[in-house]
Short mmCIF file of C-alpha atoms (C1' of nucleotides) in Angstrom, two decimals:
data_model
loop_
_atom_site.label_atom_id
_atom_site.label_comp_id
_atom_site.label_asym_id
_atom_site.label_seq_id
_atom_site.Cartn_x
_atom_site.Cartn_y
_atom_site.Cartn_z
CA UNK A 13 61.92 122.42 -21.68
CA UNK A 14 60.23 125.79 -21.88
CA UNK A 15 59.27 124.81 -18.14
CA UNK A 16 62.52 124.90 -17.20
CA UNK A 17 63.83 127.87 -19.04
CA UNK A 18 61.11 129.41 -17.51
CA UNK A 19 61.81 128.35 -14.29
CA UNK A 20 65.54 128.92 -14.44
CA UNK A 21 66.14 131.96 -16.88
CA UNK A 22 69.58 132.08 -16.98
CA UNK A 23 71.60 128.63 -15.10
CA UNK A 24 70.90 125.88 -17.39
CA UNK A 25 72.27 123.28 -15.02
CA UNK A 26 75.01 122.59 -12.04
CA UNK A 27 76.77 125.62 -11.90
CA UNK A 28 73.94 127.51 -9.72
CA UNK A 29 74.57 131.25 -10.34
CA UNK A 30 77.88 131.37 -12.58
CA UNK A 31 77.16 133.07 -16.26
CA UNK A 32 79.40 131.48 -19.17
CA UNK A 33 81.59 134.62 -19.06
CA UNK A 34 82.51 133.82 -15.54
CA UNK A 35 82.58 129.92 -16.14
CA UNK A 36 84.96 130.47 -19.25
CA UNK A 37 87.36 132.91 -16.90
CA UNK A 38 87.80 130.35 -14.43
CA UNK A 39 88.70 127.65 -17.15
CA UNK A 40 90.99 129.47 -18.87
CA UNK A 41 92.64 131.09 -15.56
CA UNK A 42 92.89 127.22 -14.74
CA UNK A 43 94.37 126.65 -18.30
CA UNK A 44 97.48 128.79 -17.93
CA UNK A 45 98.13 127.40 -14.66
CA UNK A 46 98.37 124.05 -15.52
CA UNK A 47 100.03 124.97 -18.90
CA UNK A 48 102.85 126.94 -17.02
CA UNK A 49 103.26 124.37 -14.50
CA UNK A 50 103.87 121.45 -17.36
CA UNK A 51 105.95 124.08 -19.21
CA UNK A 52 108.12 124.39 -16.17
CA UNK A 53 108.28 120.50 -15.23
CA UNK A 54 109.37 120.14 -18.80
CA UNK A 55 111.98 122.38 -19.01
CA UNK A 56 112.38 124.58 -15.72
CA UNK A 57 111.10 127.81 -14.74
CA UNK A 58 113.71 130.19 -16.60
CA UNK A 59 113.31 128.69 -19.95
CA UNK A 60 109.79 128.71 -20.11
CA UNK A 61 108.10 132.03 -21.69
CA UNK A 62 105.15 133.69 -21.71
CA UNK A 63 104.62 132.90 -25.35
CA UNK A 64 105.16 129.14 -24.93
CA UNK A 65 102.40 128.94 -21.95
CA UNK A 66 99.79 131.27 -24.20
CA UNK A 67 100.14 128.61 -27.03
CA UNK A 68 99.73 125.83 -24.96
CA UNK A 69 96.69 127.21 -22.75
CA UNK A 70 95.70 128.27 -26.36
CA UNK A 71 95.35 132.08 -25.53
CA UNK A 72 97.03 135.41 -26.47
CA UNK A 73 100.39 136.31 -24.83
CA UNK A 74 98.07 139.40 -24.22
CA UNK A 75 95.34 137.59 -22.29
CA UNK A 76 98.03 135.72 -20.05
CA UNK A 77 99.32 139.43 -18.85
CA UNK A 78 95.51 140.16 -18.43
CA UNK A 79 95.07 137.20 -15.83
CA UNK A 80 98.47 137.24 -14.16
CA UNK A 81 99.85 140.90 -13.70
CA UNK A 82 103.34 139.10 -13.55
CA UNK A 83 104.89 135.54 -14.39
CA UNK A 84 105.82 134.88 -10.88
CA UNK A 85 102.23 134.79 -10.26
CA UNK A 86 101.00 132.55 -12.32
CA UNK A 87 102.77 129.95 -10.35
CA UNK A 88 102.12 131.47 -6.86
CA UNK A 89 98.50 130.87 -5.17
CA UNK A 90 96.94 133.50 -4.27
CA UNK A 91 94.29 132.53 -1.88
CA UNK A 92 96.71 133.97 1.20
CA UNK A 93 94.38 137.10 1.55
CA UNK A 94 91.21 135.82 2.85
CA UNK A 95 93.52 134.07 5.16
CA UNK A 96 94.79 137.23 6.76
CA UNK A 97 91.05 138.28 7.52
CA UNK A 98 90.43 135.17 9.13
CA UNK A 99 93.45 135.92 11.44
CA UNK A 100 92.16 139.61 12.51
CA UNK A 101 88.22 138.13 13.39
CA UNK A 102 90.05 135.55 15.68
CA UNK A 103 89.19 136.08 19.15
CA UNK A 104 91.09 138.59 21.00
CA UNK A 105 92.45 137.23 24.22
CA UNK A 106 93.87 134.23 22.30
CA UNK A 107 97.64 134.69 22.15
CA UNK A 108 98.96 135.70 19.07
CA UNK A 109 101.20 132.29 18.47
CA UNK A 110 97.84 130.09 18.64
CA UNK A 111 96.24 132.67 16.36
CA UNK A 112 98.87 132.52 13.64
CA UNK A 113 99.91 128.60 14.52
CA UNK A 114 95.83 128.32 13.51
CA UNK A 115 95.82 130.41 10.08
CA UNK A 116 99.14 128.92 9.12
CA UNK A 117 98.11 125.60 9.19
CA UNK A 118 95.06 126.29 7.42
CA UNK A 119 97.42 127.75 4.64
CA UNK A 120 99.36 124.75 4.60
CA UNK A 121 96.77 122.59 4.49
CA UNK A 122 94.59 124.86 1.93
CA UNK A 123 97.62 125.17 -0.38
CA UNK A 124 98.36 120.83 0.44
CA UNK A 125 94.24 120.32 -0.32
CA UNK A 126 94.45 120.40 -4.07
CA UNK A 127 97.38 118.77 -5.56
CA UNK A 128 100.20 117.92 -3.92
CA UNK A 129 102.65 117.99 -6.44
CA UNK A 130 101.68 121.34 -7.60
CA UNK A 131 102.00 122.33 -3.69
CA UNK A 132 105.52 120.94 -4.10
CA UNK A 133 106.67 122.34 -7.24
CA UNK A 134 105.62 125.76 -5.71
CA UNK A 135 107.95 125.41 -2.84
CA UNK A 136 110.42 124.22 -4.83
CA UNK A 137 110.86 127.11 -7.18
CA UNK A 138 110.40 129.47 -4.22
CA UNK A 139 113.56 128.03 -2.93
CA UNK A 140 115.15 127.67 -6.39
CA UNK A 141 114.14 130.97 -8.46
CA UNK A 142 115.00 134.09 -6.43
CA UNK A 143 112.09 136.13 -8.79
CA UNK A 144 109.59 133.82 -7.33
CA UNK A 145 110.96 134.07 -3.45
CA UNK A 146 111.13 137.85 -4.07
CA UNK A 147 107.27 138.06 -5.36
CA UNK A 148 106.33 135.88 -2.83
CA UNK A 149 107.95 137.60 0.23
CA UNK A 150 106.48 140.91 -1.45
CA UNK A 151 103.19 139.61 -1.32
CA UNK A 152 103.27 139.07 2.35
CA UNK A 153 104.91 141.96 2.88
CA UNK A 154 101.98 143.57 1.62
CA UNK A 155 100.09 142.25 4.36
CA UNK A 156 102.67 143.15 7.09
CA UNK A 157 100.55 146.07 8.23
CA UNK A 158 97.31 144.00 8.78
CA UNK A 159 99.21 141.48 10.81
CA UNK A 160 100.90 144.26 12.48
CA UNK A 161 97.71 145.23 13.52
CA UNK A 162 96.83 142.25 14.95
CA UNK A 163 99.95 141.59 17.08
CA UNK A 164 99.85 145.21 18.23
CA UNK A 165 96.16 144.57 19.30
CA UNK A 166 97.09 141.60 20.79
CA UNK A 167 99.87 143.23 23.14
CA UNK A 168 98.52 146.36 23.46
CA UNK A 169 101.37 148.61 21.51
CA UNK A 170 101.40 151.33 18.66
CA UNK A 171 101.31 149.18 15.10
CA UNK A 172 103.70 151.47 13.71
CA UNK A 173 106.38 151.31 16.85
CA UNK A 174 109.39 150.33 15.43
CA UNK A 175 109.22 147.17 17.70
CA UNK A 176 105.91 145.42 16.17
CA UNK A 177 107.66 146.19 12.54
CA UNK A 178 110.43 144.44 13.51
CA UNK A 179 108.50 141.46 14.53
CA UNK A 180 106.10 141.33 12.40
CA UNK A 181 108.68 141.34 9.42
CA UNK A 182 110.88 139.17 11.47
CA UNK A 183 107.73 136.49 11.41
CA UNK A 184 107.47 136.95 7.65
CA UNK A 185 111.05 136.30 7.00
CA UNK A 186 111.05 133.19 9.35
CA UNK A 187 108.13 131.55 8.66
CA UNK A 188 108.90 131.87 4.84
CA UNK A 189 111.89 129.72 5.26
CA UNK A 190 109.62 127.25 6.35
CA UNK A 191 108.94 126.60 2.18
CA UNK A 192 112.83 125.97 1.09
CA UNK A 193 113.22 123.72 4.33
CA UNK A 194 110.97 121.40 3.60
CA UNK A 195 111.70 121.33 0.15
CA UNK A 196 115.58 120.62 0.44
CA UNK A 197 114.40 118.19 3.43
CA UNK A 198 112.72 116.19 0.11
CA UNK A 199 109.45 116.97 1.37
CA UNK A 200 109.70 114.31 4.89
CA UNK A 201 108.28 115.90 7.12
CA UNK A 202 105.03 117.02 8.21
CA UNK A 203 104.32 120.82 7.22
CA UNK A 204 102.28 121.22 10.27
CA UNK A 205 105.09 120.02 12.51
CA UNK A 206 107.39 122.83 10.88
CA UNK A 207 105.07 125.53 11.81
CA UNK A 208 105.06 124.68 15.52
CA UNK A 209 108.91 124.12 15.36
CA UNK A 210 109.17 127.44 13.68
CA UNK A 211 106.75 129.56 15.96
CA UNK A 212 108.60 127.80 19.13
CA UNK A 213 111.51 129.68 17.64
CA UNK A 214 109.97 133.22 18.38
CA UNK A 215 109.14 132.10 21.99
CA UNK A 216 112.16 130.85 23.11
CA UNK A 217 114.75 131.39 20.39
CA UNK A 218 117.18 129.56 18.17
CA UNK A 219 118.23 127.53 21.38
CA UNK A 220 115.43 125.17 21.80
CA UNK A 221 115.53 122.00 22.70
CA UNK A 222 114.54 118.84 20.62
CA UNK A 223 111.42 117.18 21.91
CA UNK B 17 162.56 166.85 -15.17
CA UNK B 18 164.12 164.13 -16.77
CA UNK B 19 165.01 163.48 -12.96
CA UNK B 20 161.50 163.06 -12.04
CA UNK B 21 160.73 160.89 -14.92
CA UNK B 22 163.39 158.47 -14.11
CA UNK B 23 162.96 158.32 -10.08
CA UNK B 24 159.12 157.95 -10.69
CA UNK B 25 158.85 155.43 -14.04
CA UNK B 26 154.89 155.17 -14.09
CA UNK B 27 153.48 156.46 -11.12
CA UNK B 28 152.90 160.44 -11.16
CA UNK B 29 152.43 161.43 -7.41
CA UNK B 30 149.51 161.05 -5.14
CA UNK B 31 147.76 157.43 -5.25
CA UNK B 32 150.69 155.11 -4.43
CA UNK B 33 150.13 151.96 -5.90
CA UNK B 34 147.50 152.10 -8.09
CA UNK B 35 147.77 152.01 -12.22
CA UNK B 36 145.78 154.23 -14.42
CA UNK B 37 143.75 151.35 -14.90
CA UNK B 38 142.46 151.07 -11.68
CA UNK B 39 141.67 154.42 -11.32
CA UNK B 40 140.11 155.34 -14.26
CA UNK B 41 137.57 152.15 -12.79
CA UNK B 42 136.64 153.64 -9.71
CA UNK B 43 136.11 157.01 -11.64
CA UNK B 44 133.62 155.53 -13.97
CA UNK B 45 132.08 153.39 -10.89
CA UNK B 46 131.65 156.99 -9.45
CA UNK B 47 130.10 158.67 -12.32
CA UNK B 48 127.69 155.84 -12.81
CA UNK B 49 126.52 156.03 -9.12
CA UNK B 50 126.42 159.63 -8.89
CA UNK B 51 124.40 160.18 -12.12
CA UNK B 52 121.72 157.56 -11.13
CA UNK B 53 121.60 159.53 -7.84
CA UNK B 54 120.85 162.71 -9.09
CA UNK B 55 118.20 161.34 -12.39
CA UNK B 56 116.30 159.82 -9.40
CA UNK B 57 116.12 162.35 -7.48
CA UNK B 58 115.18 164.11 -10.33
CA UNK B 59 112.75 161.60 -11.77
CA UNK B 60 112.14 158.99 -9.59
CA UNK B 61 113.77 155.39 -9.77
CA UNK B 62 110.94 154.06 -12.43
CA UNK B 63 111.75 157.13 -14.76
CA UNK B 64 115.02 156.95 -14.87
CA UNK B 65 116.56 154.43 -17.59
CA UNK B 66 120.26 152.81 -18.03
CA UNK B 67 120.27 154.77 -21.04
CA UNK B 68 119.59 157.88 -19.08
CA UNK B 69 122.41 157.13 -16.50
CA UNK B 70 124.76 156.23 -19.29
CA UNK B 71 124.17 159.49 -21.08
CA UNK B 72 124.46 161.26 -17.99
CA UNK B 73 127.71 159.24 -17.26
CA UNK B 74 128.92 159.52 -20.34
CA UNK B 75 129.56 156.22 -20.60
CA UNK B 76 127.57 153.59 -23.15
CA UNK B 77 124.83 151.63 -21.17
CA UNK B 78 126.56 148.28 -22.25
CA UNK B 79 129.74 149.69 -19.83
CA UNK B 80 126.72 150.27 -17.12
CA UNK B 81 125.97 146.31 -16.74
CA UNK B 82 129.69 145.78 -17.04
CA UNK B 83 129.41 147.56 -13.52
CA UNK B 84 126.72 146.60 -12.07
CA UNK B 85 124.79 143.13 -12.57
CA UNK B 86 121.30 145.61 -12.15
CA UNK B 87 119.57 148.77 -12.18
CA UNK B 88 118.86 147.71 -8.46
CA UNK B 89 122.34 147.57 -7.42
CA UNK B 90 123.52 150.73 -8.52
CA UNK B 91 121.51 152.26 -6.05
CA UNK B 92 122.26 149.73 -3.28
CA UNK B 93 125.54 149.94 -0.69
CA UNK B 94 127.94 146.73 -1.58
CA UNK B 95 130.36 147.28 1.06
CA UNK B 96 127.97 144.48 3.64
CA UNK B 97 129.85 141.65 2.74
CA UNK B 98 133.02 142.08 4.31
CA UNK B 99 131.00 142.78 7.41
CA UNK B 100 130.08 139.54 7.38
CA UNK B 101 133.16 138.19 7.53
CA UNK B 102 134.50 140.14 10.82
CA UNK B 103 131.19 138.84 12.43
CA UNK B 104 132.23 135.55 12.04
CA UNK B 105 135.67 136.25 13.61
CA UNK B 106 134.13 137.77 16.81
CA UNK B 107 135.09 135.88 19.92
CA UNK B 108 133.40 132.62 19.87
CA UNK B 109 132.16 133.13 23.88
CA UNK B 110 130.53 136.66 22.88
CA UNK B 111 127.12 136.19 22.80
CA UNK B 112 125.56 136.66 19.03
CA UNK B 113 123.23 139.48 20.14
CA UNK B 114 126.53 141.37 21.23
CA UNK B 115 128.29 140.53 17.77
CA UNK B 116 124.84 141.18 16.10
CA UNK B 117 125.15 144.79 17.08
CA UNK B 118 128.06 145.30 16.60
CA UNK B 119 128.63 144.58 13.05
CA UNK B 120 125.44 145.75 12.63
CA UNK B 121 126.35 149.21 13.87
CA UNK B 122 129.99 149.13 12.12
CA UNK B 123 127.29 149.06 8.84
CA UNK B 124 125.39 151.92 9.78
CA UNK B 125 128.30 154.15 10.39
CA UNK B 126 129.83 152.90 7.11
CA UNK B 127 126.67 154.02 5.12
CA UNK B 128 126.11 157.12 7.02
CA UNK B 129 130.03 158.25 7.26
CA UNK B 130 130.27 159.14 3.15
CA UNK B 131 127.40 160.80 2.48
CA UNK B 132 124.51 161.77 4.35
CA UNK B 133 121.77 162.39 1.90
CA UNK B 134 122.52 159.55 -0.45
CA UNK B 135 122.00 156.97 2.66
CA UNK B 136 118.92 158.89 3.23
CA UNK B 137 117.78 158.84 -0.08
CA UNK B 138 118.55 154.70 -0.25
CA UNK B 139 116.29 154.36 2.82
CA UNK B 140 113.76 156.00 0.99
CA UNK B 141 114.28 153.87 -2.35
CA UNK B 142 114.35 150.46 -0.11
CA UNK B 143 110.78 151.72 1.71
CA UNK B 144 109.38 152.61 -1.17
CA UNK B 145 110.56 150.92 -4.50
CA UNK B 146 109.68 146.97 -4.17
CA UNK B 147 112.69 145.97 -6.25
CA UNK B 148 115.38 147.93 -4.47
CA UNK B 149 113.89 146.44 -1.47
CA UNK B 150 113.88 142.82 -2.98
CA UNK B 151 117.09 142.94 -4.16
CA UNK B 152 118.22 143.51 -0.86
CA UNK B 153 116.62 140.93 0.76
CA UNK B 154 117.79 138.72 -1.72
CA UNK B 155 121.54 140.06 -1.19
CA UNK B 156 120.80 139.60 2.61
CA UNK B 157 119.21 136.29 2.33
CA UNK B 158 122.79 135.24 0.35
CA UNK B 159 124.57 136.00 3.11
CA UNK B 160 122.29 134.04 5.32
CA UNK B 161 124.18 130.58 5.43
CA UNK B 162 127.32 132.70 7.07
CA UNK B 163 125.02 133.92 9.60
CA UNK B 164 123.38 130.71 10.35
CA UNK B 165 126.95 129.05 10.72
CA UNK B 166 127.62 131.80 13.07
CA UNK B 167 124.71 131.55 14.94
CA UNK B 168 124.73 127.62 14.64
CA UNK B 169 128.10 127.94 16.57
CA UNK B 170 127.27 130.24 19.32
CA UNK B 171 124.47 127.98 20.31
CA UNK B 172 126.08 124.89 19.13
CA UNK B 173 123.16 123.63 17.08
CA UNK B 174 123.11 121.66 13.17
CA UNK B 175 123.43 125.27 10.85
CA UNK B 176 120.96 123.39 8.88
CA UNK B 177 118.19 122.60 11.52
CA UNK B 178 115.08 124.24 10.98
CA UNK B 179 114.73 126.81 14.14
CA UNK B 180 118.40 128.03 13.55
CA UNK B 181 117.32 128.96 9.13
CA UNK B 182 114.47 130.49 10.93
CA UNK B 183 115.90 132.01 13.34
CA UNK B 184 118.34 133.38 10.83
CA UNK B 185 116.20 134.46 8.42
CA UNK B 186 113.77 136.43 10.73
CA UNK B 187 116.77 138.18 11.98
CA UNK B 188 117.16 139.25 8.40
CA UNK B 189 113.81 140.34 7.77
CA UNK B 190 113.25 142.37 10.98
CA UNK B 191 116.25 144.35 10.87
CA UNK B 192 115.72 145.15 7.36
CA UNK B 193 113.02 146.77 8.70
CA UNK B 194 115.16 149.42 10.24
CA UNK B 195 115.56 151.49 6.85
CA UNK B 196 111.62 151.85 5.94
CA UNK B 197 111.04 152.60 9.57
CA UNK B 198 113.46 155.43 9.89
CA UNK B 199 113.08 156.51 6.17
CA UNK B 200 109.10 156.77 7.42
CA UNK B 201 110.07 158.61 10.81
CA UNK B 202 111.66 161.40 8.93
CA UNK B 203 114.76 160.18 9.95
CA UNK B 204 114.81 161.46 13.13
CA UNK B 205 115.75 158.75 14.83
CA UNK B 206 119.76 157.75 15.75
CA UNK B 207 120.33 154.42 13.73
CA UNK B 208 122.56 153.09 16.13
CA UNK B 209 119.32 153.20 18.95
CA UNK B 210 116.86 152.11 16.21
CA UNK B 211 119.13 148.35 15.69
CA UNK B 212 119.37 148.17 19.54
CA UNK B 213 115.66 148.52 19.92
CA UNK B 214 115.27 146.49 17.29
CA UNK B 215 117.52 143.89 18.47
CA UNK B 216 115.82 144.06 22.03
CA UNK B 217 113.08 142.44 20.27
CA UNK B 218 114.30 138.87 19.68
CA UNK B 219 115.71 139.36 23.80
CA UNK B 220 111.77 140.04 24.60
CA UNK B 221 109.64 140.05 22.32
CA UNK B 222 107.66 142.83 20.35
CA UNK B 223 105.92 143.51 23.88
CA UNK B 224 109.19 145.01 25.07
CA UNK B 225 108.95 148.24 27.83
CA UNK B 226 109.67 151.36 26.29
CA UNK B 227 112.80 153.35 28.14
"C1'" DA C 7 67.39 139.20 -33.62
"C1'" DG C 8 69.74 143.30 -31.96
"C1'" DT C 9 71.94 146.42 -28.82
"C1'" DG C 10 75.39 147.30 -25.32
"C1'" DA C 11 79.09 145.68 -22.64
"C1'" DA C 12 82.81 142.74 -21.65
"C1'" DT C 13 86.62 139.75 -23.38
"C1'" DT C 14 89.95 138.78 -26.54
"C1'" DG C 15 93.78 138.94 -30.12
"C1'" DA C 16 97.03 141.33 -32.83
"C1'" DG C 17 100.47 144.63 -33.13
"C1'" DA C 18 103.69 147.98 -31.89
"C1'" DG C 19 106.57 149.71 -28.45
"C1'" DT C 20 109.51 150.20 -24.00
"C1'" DC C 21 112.91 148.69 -20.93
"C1'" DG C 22 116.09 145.64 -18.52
"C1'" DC C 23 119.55 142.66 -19.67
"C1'" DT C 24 122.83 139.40 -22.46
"C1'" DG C 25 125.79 138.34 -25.89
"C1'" DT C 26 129.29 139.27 -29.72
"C1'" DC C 27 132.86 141.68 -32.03
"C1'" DA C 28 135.83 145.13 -33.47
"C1'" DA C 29 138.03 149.52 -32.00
"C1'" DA C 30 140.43 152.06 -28.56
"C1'" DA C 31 142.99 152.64 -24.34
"C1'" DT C 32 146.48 150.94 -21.17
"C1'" DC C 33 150.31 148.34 -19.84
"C1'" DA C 34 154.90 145.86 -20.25
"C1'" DA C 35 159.14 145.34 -22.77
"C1'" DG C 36 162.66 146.25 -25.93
"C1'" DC D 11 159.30 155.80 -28.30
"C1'" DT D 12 157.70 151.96 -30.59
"C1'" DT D 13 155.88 147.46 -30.55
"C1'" DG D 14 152.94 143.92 -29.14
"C1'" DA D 15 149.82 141.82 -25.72
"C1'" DT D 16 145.99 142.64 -22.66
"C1'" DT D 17 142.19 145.03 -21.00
"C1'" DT D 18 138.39 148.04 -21.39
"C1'" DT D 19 135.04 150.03 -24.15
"C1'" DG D 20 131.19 151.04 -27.50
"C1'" DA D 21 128.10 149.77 -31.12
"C1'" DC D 22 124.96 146.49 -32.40
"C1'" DA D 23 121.80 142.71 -32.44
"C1'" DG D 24 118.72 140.08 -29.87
"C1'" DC D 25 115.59 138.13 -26.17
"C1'" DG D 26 111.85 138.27 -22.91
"C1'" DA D 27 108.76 140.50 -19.63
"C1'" DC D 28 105.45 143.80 -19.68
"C1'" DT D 29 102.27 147.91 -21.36
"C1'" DC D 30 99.12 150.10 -24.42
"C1'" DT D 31 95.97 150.63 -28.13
"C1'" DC D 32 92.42 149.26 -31.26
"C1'" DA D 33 89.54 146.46 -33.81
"C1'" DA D 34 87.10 142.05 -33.74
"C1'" DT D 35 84.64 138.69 -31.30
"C1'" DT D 36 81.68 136.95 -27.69
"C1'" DC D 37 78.29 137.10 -24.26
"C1'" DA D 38 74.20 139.16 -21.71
"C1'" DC D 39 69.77 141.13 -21.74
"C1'" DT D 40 65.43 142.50 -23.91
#
DNA sequence: AGTGAATTGAGAGTCGCTGTCAAAATCAAG
DNA sequence: CTTGATTTTGACAGCGACTCTCAATTCACT
């Protein structure tokens, strides 16, 4: 035992280099997810408070605002960012649909990797409750510029030019739809099918034909 | 006297066909609108309280949300959605891009036609204040059904298929665009060339030539 | 163990917003 | 002009999201 202390002087076990502060963060972040999510199952997303998820994740109303800075994100993921990164270190004479075809897909499928129902139940209060469709479309608004950046790079213009704004918010706006469609389609198809339908739409418009 | 009185029973003289009632409305509407304009400019938007702008009004803040459903959409324009309406009564053989524009411009020139600075000073409050701005996506995003019908019709595609939502909906959010762009450019810009150069993108892309 | 730092809970407070209810203003008729 | 019905208004109470402060607890390191 004393071997073993010595030899590890602060991980006791699995967890290789994770203190109990850090261990106990992660559980009770995970805690008031999974609280509000039941919560909202139960009894929908409106008539579910703050107070009601802090009993049942068995924390302060205080400590919920310290984790989440606002209700809508509790139920939104926020693992998007890295994702963004991973779009700008893609290589640079790749075109930008294959770039953001390949980052999408990765969202879908990083977002589909966990739990599917929770996947679901996000999309469907994104196309149900307009507070969760606003924070959400706010979010990657947020990250217009760096994606502007990228498609400017790609083409060679000005990020700022009024015409890569336009697109790259035009992109954000489509592609979000891509959530309430499949939710109202009952979940049927294939999410990575939607992205390619919905990124054909920006090469050759609303027009295109079926396959 | 009496004369007058009997030719002219309720109304006095100027507004023709419009009670007391009425008018008194629109006053109050006014006031309201006008006060919040000036404590922001004042203050800012996250200073400035209903019970400021009902003070100010001189009004009580419970006749405020009798007016308007938010703080957001004092500030905002509500004269879009009967826009909407004469875009869907264009000619049906006009193609949408043409219609697009149109109504589009017919919106600027209703904004900009009152009042100068407070169209400026929206601009600035949908660039920079998140809920302005997602209030009027969400207001946008309502009328996004009408559009897709529109759209759906011109190209004679399902209103509910996938690429014509998308479609729709990054029309939405790259025109939106517009206002933080030319609230950013100092407004230097003519609005009606900033919608056809934005338009131009979904023609060619965001790699369009400049002039 | 004991010190220093981080995490938490409790409480009070603000603001947007919703509802109710009685008072006041307006309108229509006699 | 007075009466009675209808509409508009203001005062009030209340809810929920969110912020801030402060003391108590918990963890990390020696």
């Amino acid at each position: 035992m004393t071997t073993m202390t010595a030899l590890h002087p602060t991980s006791p076990a699995d967890p290789p280099q994770l203190g109990l502060r850090e261990r106990k963060k992660i559980k009770t972040r995970e805690a008031i997810r999974t609280a509000t999510y039941e919560l909202i199952e139960e009894q929908g997303y409106d008539a579910t408070t703050i107070e009601q998820i802090a009993d049942r994740a068995e924390v302060s109303p205080s400590t919920v605002f310290r984790y989440f800075p606002t209700k809508e994100d509790i139920v939104l993921t926020d693992e998007y960012g890295p994702l963004l990164e991973e779009f700008r270190d893609r290589p640079a004479d790749e075109p930008w649909q294959d770039s953001l075809r390949h980052i999408t897909r990765r969202a879908i499928g990083l977002g589909l990797g966990e739990e599917p129902e929770i996947t679901r139940l996000r999309c469907r209060l994104i196309a149900e409750v307009p507070a969760v469709r606003s924070r959400l479309m706010e979010s990657m608004s947020a990250a217009g510029p760096l994606l502007a950046g990228a498609i400017a790079a790609r083409t060679g213009r000005d990020p700022e030019s009024l015409e890569v704004r336009v697109f790259t918010m035009s992109l954000i706006g489509g592609l979000m739809e891509i959530f309430p469609y499949w939710a109202r389609t009952g979940f049927r198809d294939d999410p990575a099918d939607l992205v390619d339908r919905a990124l054909a739409v920006y090469d050759r418009g609303p027009g295109a034909e079926n396959p």
